[in-house]
Tab-separated table of C-alpha atoms in Angstrom:
chain	number	residue	atom	x	y	z
N	239	MET	CA	171.929	120.091	110.209
N	240	THR	CA	167.897	120.458	109.238
N	241	ALA	CA	165.873	122.209	111.991
N	242	THR	CA	163.897	119.008	112.564
N	243	ALA	CA	167.106	117.173	113.181
N	244	ALA	CA	168.446	119.581	115.410
N	245	SER	CA	169.761	117.423	118.355
N	246	SER	CA	168.247	118.078	121.854
N	247	SER	CA	171.551	119.271	123.550
N	248	SER	CA	171.739	122.014	120.897
N	249	ARG	CA	168.116	123.021	121.431
N	250	ALA	CA	169.084	122.975	125.092
N	251	ARG	CA	172.106	125.348	124.773
N	252	SER	CA	170.151	128.095	122.156
N	253	PRO	CA	168.917	130.958	123.902
N	254	GLN	CA	165.621	130.106	121.495
N	255	ALA	CA	165.015	127.239	123.898
N	256	TYR	CA	161.708	127.488	125.984
N	257	ASP	CA	160.229	125.555	128.328
N	258	ALA	CA	156.643	125.844	126.736
N	259	ILE	CA	155.688	126.906	123.736
N	260	ILE	CA	151.990	127.953	123.360
N	261	ILE	CA	150.109	128.188	120.076
N	262	GLY	CA	147.551	130.882	120.278
N	263	SER	CA	146.699	133.737	122.818
N	264	GLY	CA	142.878	132.463	123.458
N	265	MET	CA	141.811	132.084	127.153
N	266	GLY	CA	142.996	128.679	127.814
N	267	GLY	CA	146.449	129.407	125.973
N	268	LEU	CA	147.112	132.483	128.412
N	269	VAL	CA	146.075	131.012	131.820
N	270	THR	CA	148.345	128.128	130.403
N	271	ALA	CA	151.269	130.498	129.889
N	272	SER	CA	151.058	132.805	132.672
N	273	GLN	CA	150.576	130.042	135.264
N	274	LEU	CA	153.982	128.101	133.861
N	275	ALA	CA	155.089	131.552	133.976
N	276	SER	CA	153.953	131.984	137.664
N	277	LYS	CA	155.892	128.905	138.517
N	278	GLY	CA	159.474	130.358	136.903
N	279	ALA	CA	159.064	128.736	133.618
N	280	LYS	CA	160.509	130.058	130.275
N	281	VAL	CA	157.347	130.439	128.269
N	282	LEU	CA	156.536	132.211	124.727
N	283	VAL	CA	152.533	132.872	123.480
N	284	LEU	CA	152.350	132.930	119.607
N	285	GLU	CA	149.650	134.737	118.519
N	286	ARG	CA	148.597	135.170	114.691
N	287	TYR	CA	146.392	138.881	115.328
N	288	LEU	CA	147.262	141.681	116.079
N	289	ILE	CA	145.359	141.624	120.017
N	290	PRO	CA	144.894	138.672	122.525
N	291	GLY	CA	142.012	136.934	123.555
N	292	GLY	CA	140.941	134.887	120.226
N	293	SER	CA	137.227	135.208	120.749
N	294	ALA	CA	137.369	136.805	124.240
N	295	GLY	CA	139.020	139.700	122.654
N	296	TYR	CA	137.791	143.082	121.029
N	297	PHE	CA	137.705	145.593	118.431
N	298	GLU	CA	137.006	149.410	117.684
N	299	ARG	CA	135.233	151.296	115.022
N	300	SER	CA	133.782	154.828	115.299
N	301	GLY	CA	133.663	155.213	118.902
N	302	TYR	CA	132.325	151.509	120.136
N	303	ARG	CA	134.386	149.108	121.835
N	304	PHE	CA	133.016	145.631	120.990
N	305	ASP	CA	133.468	142.063	122.836
N	306	VAL	CA	134.338	139.350	119.825
N	307	GLY	CA	131.831	137.121	121.544
N	308	ALA	CA	129.640	136.906	124.583
N	309	SER	CA	129.477	139.538	127.358
N	310	MET	CA	128.227	136.914	129.617
N	311	ILE	CA	131.409	135.996	131.858
N	312	PHE	CA	131.600	133.769	134.499
N	313	GLY	CA	134.900	133.089	136.892
N	314	PHE	CA	135.175	136.455	138.656
N	315	GLY	CA	133.788	135.814	141.962
N	316	GLU	CA	135.161	136.537	145.080
N	317	GLN	CA	135.018	132.974	147.147
N	318	GLY	CA	135.482	129.383	146.780
N	319	THR	CA	137.321	127.638	143.745
N	320	THR	CA	135.263	127.870	141.199
N	321	ASN	CA	135.937	131.617	140.530
N	322	LEU	CA	139.073	130.845	137.768
N	323	LEU	CA	139.510	134.060	135.998
N	324	THR	CA	140.129	136.239	139.554
N	325	ARG	CA	142.558	132.875	140.524
N	326	ALA	CA	144.187	133.167	137.032
N	327	LEU	CA	144.784	137.073	137.426
N	328	ASP	CA	145.941	136.700	141.183
N	329	ALA	CA	148.373	134.353	140.018
N	330	VAL	CA	150.234	136.843	138.326
N	331	ASN	CA	149.939	139.494	140.952
N	332	MET	CA	146.835	141.059	138.536
N	333	SER	CA	143.345	141.939	139.060
N	334	LEU	CA	140.051	143.581	137.315
N	335	GLU	CA	137.386	146.013	138.354
N	336	THR	CA	134.175	144.221	137.213
N	337	ILE	CA	130.625	144.921	137.773
N	338	PRO	CA	127.920	142.930	138.636
N	339	ASP	CA	124.817	141.817	136.427
N	340	PRO	CA	121.602	141.716	138.644
N	341	VAL	CA	120.165	139.348	135.866
N	342	GLN	CA	122.322	136.276	133.728
N	343	ILE	CA	119.307	135.989	130.686
N	344	HIS	CA	116.059	137.453	129.853
N	345	TYR	CA	114.760	134.274	127.891
N	346	HIS	CA	111.702	135.233	125.208
N	347	LEU	CA	110.384	131.709	123.893
N	348	PRO	CA	107.764	130.226	122.209
N	349	ASN	CA	104.416	130.099	123.581
N	350	GLN	CA	104.642	133.951	125.402
N	351	LEU	CA	107.576	131.826	127.649
N	352	GLU	CA	109.150	135.241	129.362
N	353	LEU	CA	111.280	134.635	131.802
N	354	LYS	CA	114.533	135.944	133.611
N	355	VAL	CA	117.210	134.028	135.372
N	356	HIS	CA	117.881	136.393	138.423
N	357	ARG	CA	121.239	136.509	140.249
N	358	HIS	CA	119.258	135.723	143.215
N	359	TYR	CA	118.368	131.858	143.279
N	360	GLU	CA	115.344	131.974	145.117
N	361	GLY	CA	113.891	134.895	143.073
N	362	PHE	CA	114.708	132.504	139.899
N	363	ILE	CA	113.157	129.620	141.534
N	364	SER	CA	110.135	131.670	142.240
N	365	GLU	CA	109.655	133.010	138.792
N	366	LEU	CA	110.172	129.827	136.959
N	367	THR	CA	107.715	127.919	139.551
N	368	ALA	CA	105.357	130.896	138.844
N	369	LYS	CA	105.106	129.472	135.514
N	370	PHE	CA	104.791	125.947	135.921
N	371	PRO	CA	103.562	125.437	139.047
N	372	HIS	CA	102.622	122.210	138.923
N	373	GLU	CA	106.189	121.173	138.388
N	374	ARG	CA	106.941	123.026	141.836
N	375	GLN	CA	108.606	120.318	143.640
N	376	GLY	CA	110.622	119.063	140.139
N	377	ILE	CA	111.842	122.581	139.705
N	378	ARG	CA	113.732	122.711	142.806
N	379	ARG	CA	115.083	119.133	143.404
N	380	PHE	CA	116.422	119.366	139.797
N	381	TYR	CA	118.212	122.737	140.356
N	382	ASP	CA	119.126	121.483	144.245
N	383	GLU	CA	121.385	118.758	142.708
N	384	CYS	CA	123.046	120.754	140.606
N	385	TRP	CA	123.868	122.773	143.357
N	386	LYS	CA	125.588	119.466	145.274
N	387	ILE	CA	127.444	118.813	142.120
N	388	PHE	CA	128.524	122.835	142.180
N	389	ASN	CA	129.436	122.010	146.073
N	390	CYS	CA	131.739	119.068	145.216
N	391	LEU	CA	133.718	121.337	142.406
N	392	ASN	CA	133.671	124.378	144.688
N	393	SER	CA	134.939	122.575	147.799
N	394	MET	CA	138.531	121.505	145.949
N	395	GLU	CA	141.360	122.952	143.938
N	396	LEU	CA	140.443	122.581	140.518
N	397	LEU	CA	143.952	121.163	138.522
N	398	SER	CA	145.265	118.339	136.313
N	399	LEU	CA	142.984	114.859	136.114
N	400	GLU	CA	145.492	113.604	134.839
N	401	GLU	CA	148.311	114.080	137.890
N	402	PRO	CA	147.942	111.005	140.198
N	403	ARG	CA	149.520	113.038	143.280
N	404	TYR	CA	147.102	115.720	143.236
N	405	LEU	CA	144.339	113.030	142.617
N	406	MET	CA	145.416	111.359	145.901
N	407	ARG	CA	146.055	114.434	147.913
N	408	VAL	CA	142.401	115.954	146.922
N	409	PHE	CA	140.650	112.166	147.616
N	410	PHE	CA	141.779	112.790	150.816
N	411	GLN	CA	140.869	115.985	151.717
N	412	HIS	CA	138.100	115.808	150.149
N	413	PRO	CA	136.643	112.361	149.933
N	414	LEU	CA	133.035	112.915	149.630
N	415	ALA	CA	133.265	115.413	147.447
N	416	CYS	CA	135.180	113.879	145.464
N	417	LEU	CA	133.168	110.636	145.014
N	418	GLY	CA	130.343	112.676	144.418
N	419	LEU	CA	131.923	114.151	141.196
N	420	VAL	CA	132.508	110.442	140.391
N	421	LYS	CA	128.791	109.440	140.672
N	422	TYR	CA	128.243	112.648	138.043
N	423	LEU	CA	130.967	112.058	135.580
N	424	PRO	CA	129.136	109.390	133.552
N	425	GLN	CA	125.652	111.384	133.650
N	426	ASN	CA	123.948	114.531	131.226
N	427	VAL	CA	121.975	116.855	132.392
N	428	GLY	CA	119.070	115.660	130.704
N	429	ASP	CA	119.256	112.451	132.857
N	430	ILE	CA	118.770	114.340	135.716
N	431	ALA	CA	116.042	116.647	134.223
N	432	ARG	CA	113.927	113.885	133.479
N	433	ARG	CA	114.336	111.947	136.878
N	434	TYR	CA	112.274	115.048	138.257
N	435	ILE	CA	110.625	116.862	135.566
N	436	GLN	CA	107.421	115.846	133.644
N	437	ASP	CA	106.513	118.793	131.170
N	438	PRO	CA	107.497	118.637	127.846
N	439	GLU	CA	107.378	123.026	127.629
N	440	LEU	CA	109.669	122.823	130.861
N	441	LEU	CA	111.998	120.372	129.652
N	442	LYS	CA	112.768	122.085	126.314
N	443	PHE	CA	113.535	125.344	128.752
N	444	ILE	CA	116.031	122.950	130.258
N	445	ASP	CA	117.374	122.209	126.793
N	446	ILE	CA	117.711	125.823	125.732
N	447	GLU	CA	119.314	126.420	129.350
N	448	CYS	CA	122.114	124.575	128.427
N	449	TYR	CA	122.217	125.413	124.426
N	450	CYS	CA	122.605	128.766	125.670
N	451	TRP	CA	126.583	127.608	127.063
N	452	SER	CA	127.043	123.934	125.293
N	453	VAL	CA	125.287	124.725	121.876
N	454	VAL	CA	123.809	121.409	122.425
N	455	PRO	CA	120.621	120.166	124.218
N	456	ALA	CA	120.293	118.872	127.821
N	457	ASP	CA	120.774	115.369	126.356
N	458	LEU	CA	124.530	116.104	125.221
N	459	THR	CA	125.842	118.301	127.844
N	460	PRO	CA	127.346	116.577	130.390
N	461	ALA	CA	126.279	116.871	134.379
N	462	ILE	CA	129.157	118.794	136.026
N	463	ASN	CA	129.213	121.637	133.032
N	464	GLY	CA	125.629	121.741	134.279
N	465	GLY	CA	126.424	122.164	137.636
N	466	MET	CA	128.838	124.757	137.219
N	467	VAL	CA	126.698	126.786	135.340
N	468	PHE	CA	123.592	127.040	136.628
N	469	SER	CA	124.785	127.599	140.105
N	470	ASP	CA	127.758	129.441	139.858
N	471	ARG	CA	125.514	132.084	137.953
N	472	HIS	CA	124.151	132.584	141.474
N	473	TYR	CA	127.317	131.873	143.822
N	474	GLY	CA	129.866	134.127	142.080
N	475	GLY	CA	127.756	135.482	139.853
N	476	ILE	CA	127.930	137.254	136.446
N	477	ASN	CA	130.151	139.810	136.316
N	478	TYR	CA	131.115	141.862	133.363
N	479	PRO	CA	134.613	143.730	133.414
N	480	LYS	CA	135.027	147.404	133.514
N	481	GLY	CA	136.441	148.240	129.808
N	482	GLY	CA	135.100	145.296	128.104
N	483	VAL	CA	135.967	141.328	127.766
N	484	GLY	CA	139.385	141.975	126.023
N	485	THR	CA	140.815	143.349	129.271
N	486	ILE	CA	140.651	140.155	130.725
N	487	ALA	CA	143.151	138.519	127.911
N	488	GLN	CA	145.214	142.388	128.237
N	489	ALA	CA	146.037	141.996	131.626
N	490	LEU	CA	146.837	138.510	131.708
N	491	VAL	CA	149.193	139.064	129.344
N	492	ASP	CA	150.698	141.798	131.309
N	493	GLY	CA	151.026	139.538	134.168
N	494	LEU	CA	152.536	137.225	132.004
N	495	GLU	CA	155.465	139.418	130.520
N	496	LYS	CA	155.795	140.850	134.418
N	497	ALA	CA	156.565	137.076	135.503
N	498	GLY	CA	159.023	136.871	133.092
N	499	GLY	CA	156.946	135.181	129.730
N	500	GLU	CA	157.079	136.608	126.477
N	501	ILE	CA	154.110	137.256	123.956
N	502	ARG	CA	154.305	137.628	120.001
N	503	TYR	CA	151.900	138.372	117.986
N	504	LYS	CA	151.526	138.343	113.556
N	505	ALA	CA	153.335	135.521	114.634
N	506	ARG	CA	151.216	132.327	112.603
N	507	VAL	CA	152.018	129.013	113.729
N	508	THR	CA	152.064	127.045	110.123
N	509	GLU	CA	153.486	123.290	111.533
N	510	ILE	CA	154.734	121.464	114.957
N	511	ILE	CA	158.091	120.458	114.617
N	512	MET	CA	158.778	116.636	115.225
N	513	GLU	CA	161.788	114.971	116.219
N	514	GLY	CA	160.911	111.423	115.856
N	515	ARG	CA	157.675	110.841	117.742
N	516	ARG	CA	158.106	114.237	119.627
N	517	ALA	CA	156.824	117.561	119.037
N	518	VAL	CA	159.974	119.757	119.598
N	519	GLY	CA	159.286	123.395	118.269
N	520	VAL	CA	157.433	125.103	115.699
N	521	LYS	CA	157.739	126.827	112.356
N	522	LEU	CA	156.292	130.295	111.868
N	523	ALA	CA	154.773	131.709	108.475
N	524	SER	CA	158.180	133.641	108.579
N	525	GLY	CA	160.078	130.387	107.886
N	526	GLU	CA	161.213	130.871	111.793
N	527	THR	CA	161.686	128.152	113.714
N	528	LEU	CA	161.164	127.977	117.636
N	529	TYR	CA	162.052	125.350	120.066
N	530	GLY	CA	160.343	123.984	123.441
N	531	ARG	CA	160.661	121.490	126.132
N	532	ARG	CA	156.963	121.373	125.755
N	533	ILE	CA	154.296	122.446	123.266
N	534	VAL	CA	150.898	123.717	124.061
N	535	SER	CA	148.515	123.902	121.065
N	536	ASN	CA	145.692	126.316	121.984
N	537	ALA	CA	144.269	125.980	118.486
N	538	THR	CA	141.235	123.539	118.123
N	539	ARG	CA	141.719	119.739	117.909
N	540	TRP	CA	141.289	119.786	113.941
N	541	ASP	CA	143.877	122.802	113.258
N	542	THR	CA	146.550	120.934	115.583
N	543	PHE	CA	145.959	116.934	114.109
N	544	GLU	CA	144.809	117.744	110.682
N	545	LYS	CA	147.222	121.217	109.546
N	546	LEU	CA	149.296	121.851	112.166
N	547	LEU	CA	150.532	118.007	112.173
N	548	PRO	CA	150.382	115.711	109.091
N	549	PRO	CA	146.842	114.441	109.295
N	550	GLU	CA	147.863	111.131	107.750
N	551	LYS	CA	149.922	110.378	110.918
N	552	MET	CA	147.249	111.455	113.012
N	553	PRO	CA	146.622	109.305	116.485
N	554	SER	CA	144.614	106.565	116.608
N	555	ARG	CA	143.297	108.485	119.854
N	556	GLU	CA	142.383	111.296	117.888
N	557	ARG	CA	140.650	109.588	115.431
N	558	ARG	CA	138.658	107.743	118.107
N	559	TRP	CA	137.564	111.373	119.361
N	560	GLN	CA	136.798	112.546	115.514
N	561	THR	CA	134.033	109.519	115.771
N	562	ARG	CA	132.699	110.926	119.401
N	563	TYR	CA	132.816	114.653	118.321
N	564	ARG	CA	132.029	117.028	115.461
N	565	LYS	CA	132.512	120.826	114.839
N	566	SER	CA	129.611	123.146	115.912
N	567	PRO	CA	128.175	125.553	113.847
N	568	GLY	CA	130.158	129.484	113.817
N	569	PHE	CA	127.922	132.485	114.343
N	570	LEU	CA	126.246	134.880	112.246
N	571	SER	CA	127.291	137.996	114.499
N	572	LEU	CA	126.162	141.752	114.151
N	573	HIS	CA	127.681	143.967	116.512
N	574	MET	CA	125.537	147.790	116.346
N	575	GLY	CA	125.672	151.069	117.773
N	576	VAL	CA	122.145	152.247	118.471
N	577	ALA	CA	120.430	155.358	120.176
N	578	ALA	CA	120.295	155.043	123.904
N	579	ASP	CA	116.362	155.701	123.655
N	580	ILE	CA	115.057	152.458	121.873
N	581	LEU	CA	116.131	150.654	124.364
N	582	PRO	CA	112.728	149.946	127.058
N	583	PRO	CA	113.166	150.589	130.554
N	584	ASN	CA	114.457	148.448	132.889
N	585	SER	CA	115.950	146.457	129.747
N	586	GLU	CA	118.782	143.545	130.497
N	587	CYS	CA	122.355	142.988	129.288
N	588	HIS	CA	121.426	139.621	128.115
N	589	HIS	CA	118.689	138.024	126.097
N	590	ILE	CA	118.011	135.014	124.130
N	591	ILE	CA	115.214	135.165	121.573
N	592	LEU	CA	113.674	131.688	119.861
N	593	GLU	CA	110.427	131.747	118.502
N	594	ASP	CA	109.966	128.018	117.467
N	595	TRP	CA	111.132	125.041	119.704
N	596	GLN	CA	111.897	122.982	116.403
N	597	GLN	CA	114.337	125.536	115.250
N	598	MET	CA	116.651	125.759	118.741
N	599	GLU	CA	119.271	123.636	116.999
N	600	ALA	CA	118.940	125.218	113.621
N	601	ALA	CA	121.065	127.863	111.548
N	602	GLN	CA	119.796	131.015	112.676
N	603	GLY	CA	117.383	129.481	114.886
N	604	THR	CA	118.458	130.599	118.170
N	605	LEU	CA	119.595	134.244	118.757
N	606	PHE	CA	121.298	135.530	121.767
N	607	VAL	CA	121.688	139.204	122.705
N	608	SER	CA	124.045	141.272	124.791
N	609	ILE	CA	123.828	144.852	125.845
N	610	PRO	CA	127.403	145.184	127.634
N	611	THR	CA	126.854	148.763	127.729
N	612	LEU	CA	123.676	148.968	130.119
N	613	LEU	CA	126.861	147.822	132.672
N	614	ASP	CA	129.646	149.589	131.360
N	615	PRO	CA	128.574	152.798	129.547
N	616	SER	CA	132.116	153.862	128.742
N	617	LEU	CA	132.162	151.247	126.114
N	618	ALA	CA	130.123	153.442	123.378
N	619	PRO	CA	129.789	157.250	122.468
N	620	GLU	CA	127.695	159.055	124.977
N	621	GLY	CA	123.754	158.425	124.420
N	622	TYR	CA	124.481	155.470	122.823
N	623	HIS	CA	124.566	151.534	122.871
N	624	ILE	CA	126.020	148.753	121.766
N	625	ILE	CA	123.842	145.747	120.873
N	626	HIS	CA	125.851	142.343	120.010
N	627	ALA	CA	123.462	139.745	118.134
N	628	PHE	CA	124.284	136.638	117.125
N	629	THR	CA	123.163	133.398	115.967
N	630	PRO	CA	124.847	129.759	114.848
N	631	ASP	CA	125.579	129.223	111.865
N	632	TRP	CA	127.580	126.809	109.371
N	633	LEU	CA	129.995	127.886	107.187
N	634	GLU	CA	129.330	126.038	104.038
N	635	SER	CA	126.371	128.723	103.681
N	636	TRP	CA	128.905	131.271	103.128
N	637	GLN	CA	131.885	129.884	101.598
N	638	HIS	CA	131.863	129.641	98.159
N	639	LEU	CA	130.035	133.095	98.180
N	640	PRO	CA	132.193	135.488	95.423
N	641	PRO	CA	132.812	138.695	97.081
N	642	ASP	CA	129.542	140.993	95.822
N	643	GLU	CA	127.548	137.430	96.593
N	644	TYR	CA	128.971	137.363	100.359
N	645	GLU	CA	128.008	141.187	101.012
N	646	THR	CA	124.559	141.208	99.724
N	647	ALA	CA	123.965	137.564	101.939
N	648	LYS	CA	125.663	139.059	104.869
N	649	GLU	CA	122.993	142.562	104.327
N	650	ALA	CA	120.235	140.298	103.896
N	651	ALA	CA	120.966	138.013	106.902
N	652	ALA	CA	121.467	141.141	108.964
N	653	TRP	CA	118.415	142.901	108.241
N	654	GLU	CA	116.461	139.448	109.300
N	655	VAL	CA	117.966	139.668	112.785
N	656	VAL	CA	117.084	143.094	113.160
N	657	ASP	CA	113.299	142.579	112.157
N	658	ARG	CA	113.577	139.689	115.103
N	659	LEU	CA	115.193	142.177	117.352
N	660	GLU	CA	112.697	144.636	116.422
N	661	ALA	CA	110.019	142.632	118.614
N	662	ILE	CA	111.528	143.133	122.143
N	663	PHE	CA	113.598	146.520	120.882
N	664	PRO	CA	110.918	148.744	118.598
N	665	GLY	CA	112.450	151.171	116.725
N	666	LEU	CA	115.753	149.651	116.663
N	667	ASP	CA	116.105	149.940	112.694
N	668	ALA	CA	115.782	153.942	112.710
N	669	GLY	CA	118.028	154.142	115.644
N	670	LEU	CA	120.779	152.242	113.979
N	671	ASP	CA	124.275	154.081	114.147
N	672	TYR	CA	126.584	151.321	113.043
N	673	LEU	CA	126.777	148.049	111.610
N	674	GLU	CA	128.706	145.257	111.043
N	675	VAL	CA	128.227	142.019	110.008
N	676	GLY	CA	130.450	138.887	110.663
N	677	THR	CA	130.065	135.247	109.942
N	678	PRO	CA	131.749	131.949	110.257
N	679	ARG	CA	134.258	132.951	107.166
N	680	THR	CA	134.957	135.825	109.221
N	681	HIS	CA	135.793	133.998	112.564
N	682	ARG	CA	137.473	131.299	110.790
N	683	ARG	CA	139.906	134.249	109.182
N	684	PHE	CA	140.452	136.389	111.958
N	685	LEU	CA	140.530	133.628	114.931
N	686	GLY	CA	141.943	130.978	112.947
N	687	ARG	CA	139.533	128.378	113.731
N	688	ASP	CA	138.675	125.613	111.498
N	689	GLU	CA	135.143	126.070	109.326
N	690	GLY	CA	134.720	129.182	112.361
N	691	THR	CA	133.589	126.428	114.902
N	692	TYR	CA	132.856	127.380	118.459
N	693	GLY	CA	134.066	124.578	119.489
N	694	PRO	CA	133.555	120.774	119.496
N	695	ILE	CA	129.916	119.157	120.010
N	696	PRO	CA	128.807	115.410	120.670
N	697	ARG	CA	128.227	113.495	117.535
N	698	HIS	CA	125.170	111.646	119.620
N	699	LYS	CA	124.731	111.118	123.660
N	700	LEU	CA	127.830	110.057	125.165
N	701	PRO	CA	128.357	109.137	129.093
N	702	GLY	CA	128.950	112.730	129.980
N	703	LEU	CA	132.748	113.954	130.372
N	704	LEU	CA	133.757	110.711	130.051
N	705	THR	CA	135.144	110.943	126.593
N	706	MET	CA	136.565	114.526	126.446
N	707	PRO	CA	139.958	114.357	126.088
N	708	PHE	CA	142.521	115.695	128.824
N	709	ASN	CA	145.669	117.978	128.055
N	710	ARG	CA	148.204	115.450	127.281
N	711	THR	CA	148.165	114.106	123.831
N	712	ALA	CA	149.387	110.735	122.378
N	713	VAL	CA	152.139	112.947	121.055
N	714	PRO	CA	154.886	113.049	123.261
N	715	GLY	CA	155.733	116.571	124.302
N	716	LEU	CA	152.376	117.813	122.716
N	717	TYR	CA	149.444	119.561	124.797
N	718	CYS	CA	146.176	120.841	123.909
N	719	VAL	CA	144.191	123.315	126.083
N	720	GLY	CA	140.808	125.271	125.292
N	721	ASP	CA	137.627	124.117	124.282
N	722	SER	CA	138.672	120.669	122.698
N	723	THR	CA	139.821	119.801	125.708
N	724	PHE	CA	138.268	118.553	129.384
N	725	PRO	CA	135.810	120.355	130.519
N	726	GLY	CA	134.515	121.967	127.286
N	727	GLN	CA	133.286	124.985	126.279
N	728	GLY	CA	133.061	128.447	128.174
N	729	LEU	CA	135.617	131.077	129.156
N	730	ASN	CA	135.352	129.440	132.642
N	731	ALA	CA	135.661	125.967	131.487
N	732	VAL	CA	138.829	127.026	129.158
N	733	ALA	CA	140.541	128.573	132.367
N	734	PHE	CA	140.085	125.695	133.610
N	735	SER	CA	141.949	123.718	130.831
N	736	GLY	CA	144.111	126.130	131.542
N	737	PHE	CA	144.997	125.677	135.233
N	738	ALA	CA	145.419	121.920	134.340
N	739	CYS	CA	147.468	122.127	131.529
N	740	ALA	CA	149.932	124.284	132.905
N	741	HIS	CA	150.233	122.092	136.416
N	742	ARG	CA	150.245	118.816	134.165
N	743	ILE	CA	153.370	120.520	132.472
N	744	ALA	CA	154.706	121.716	135.621
N	745	VAL	CA	154.858	118.371	137.059
N	746	ASP	CA	156.544	117.047	134.004
N	747	LEU	CA	159.335	119.853	134.056
N	748	GLY	CA	160.148	119.404	137.346
N	749	LEU	CA	159.002	122.836	138.143
């Protein structure tokens, strides 16, 4: 009897039959796994790399502990319901010490527009209004409307929108909040911004406020997501986990294992096993096959439906999704160790640099900067800081370069970034102690993401979140979680996806 033809009864008797198998240990996958394990499910997470977390992981070099991705973390608030990372850890009896960041971003923008997004809401509004005094009323009305969206979200438990009983319960408990969210579901941030604001440069600022986490301008960013981000940075705040971003994934793994779940490393899934039309298991690169009542892919939808499943059998729903969404770029990343004295006094942890508005969406246009050691000095040797600079870039520029040309191109691109950083950190070149460069090829190799993509972005303007898929797929028994599902990209957003996915599976399994 072949593995794909194994009967459901033999799987039920097998000690290797799991309630849920999760492919990948990104934040969405880990939240799904830990939530299910906390409900008593038998769960297995399969991770292709050596450590958990994906782009929320870490690596260590020469005494530095680098975050793989961004260090700007939402979801660690202490009140409300949108503090999803706090809630995810609490579900498996885990917690982390966090360090509050007083400023979300220090912007360095064209036309010498310098602006800080303070944790204190009125401080931010005052600084922005000072830059655009003629838009005083529009600024207040736009950001206050974002608060209306956030307050609707923050008044209810955030679980699966695919589960009718949950929707009915939430509606009867919070009818006005639900009706408010329905109003905003088909809208994008740009729709709301232009309702109140006319100044072209201020609208550009709203664009980069969206781009810094959605990788698209305001017209393509769902209003629900904008309301969450633009408000939670003041409500729950940006809070950095002591020890680095990688501690979040490790704490979730510890909690998962204490709750009876399992995780395997160096376990690369090469195929989702089907029985008829139903997903019933996975095959590993080692040749081992494992079976589960539910299969969850934390891979991108391109990896899931074009690599783990036969692309010629892609469901029509997925083909329609691909006509609406495309892959975002990956990133050119510089992880640097620098002498502490090259940072100006009172430097902020997070910066965005853009010299030309026309280049905001271009490859290597917008430059993101994180300096997590300003919050947690333990991540670097004494007397040094970490600077992580990253800028969107496409795989095609790097894909076919032979090794020597690839290294030469990386070095040239890195020094261009260093030159740009010198504008706000004079003497950076001379103060460099360590430098490591990554490209979309690096992200594809270590994170297992098709073309090294950051995630899906709309091909054209869409009606808010209405076209974003939920966790269940057209393949029975197969679910997706992570940035390819509602509500999209960002650590707190994929945590939301994990809560929703676990809730939907738990209902389906009768847990």
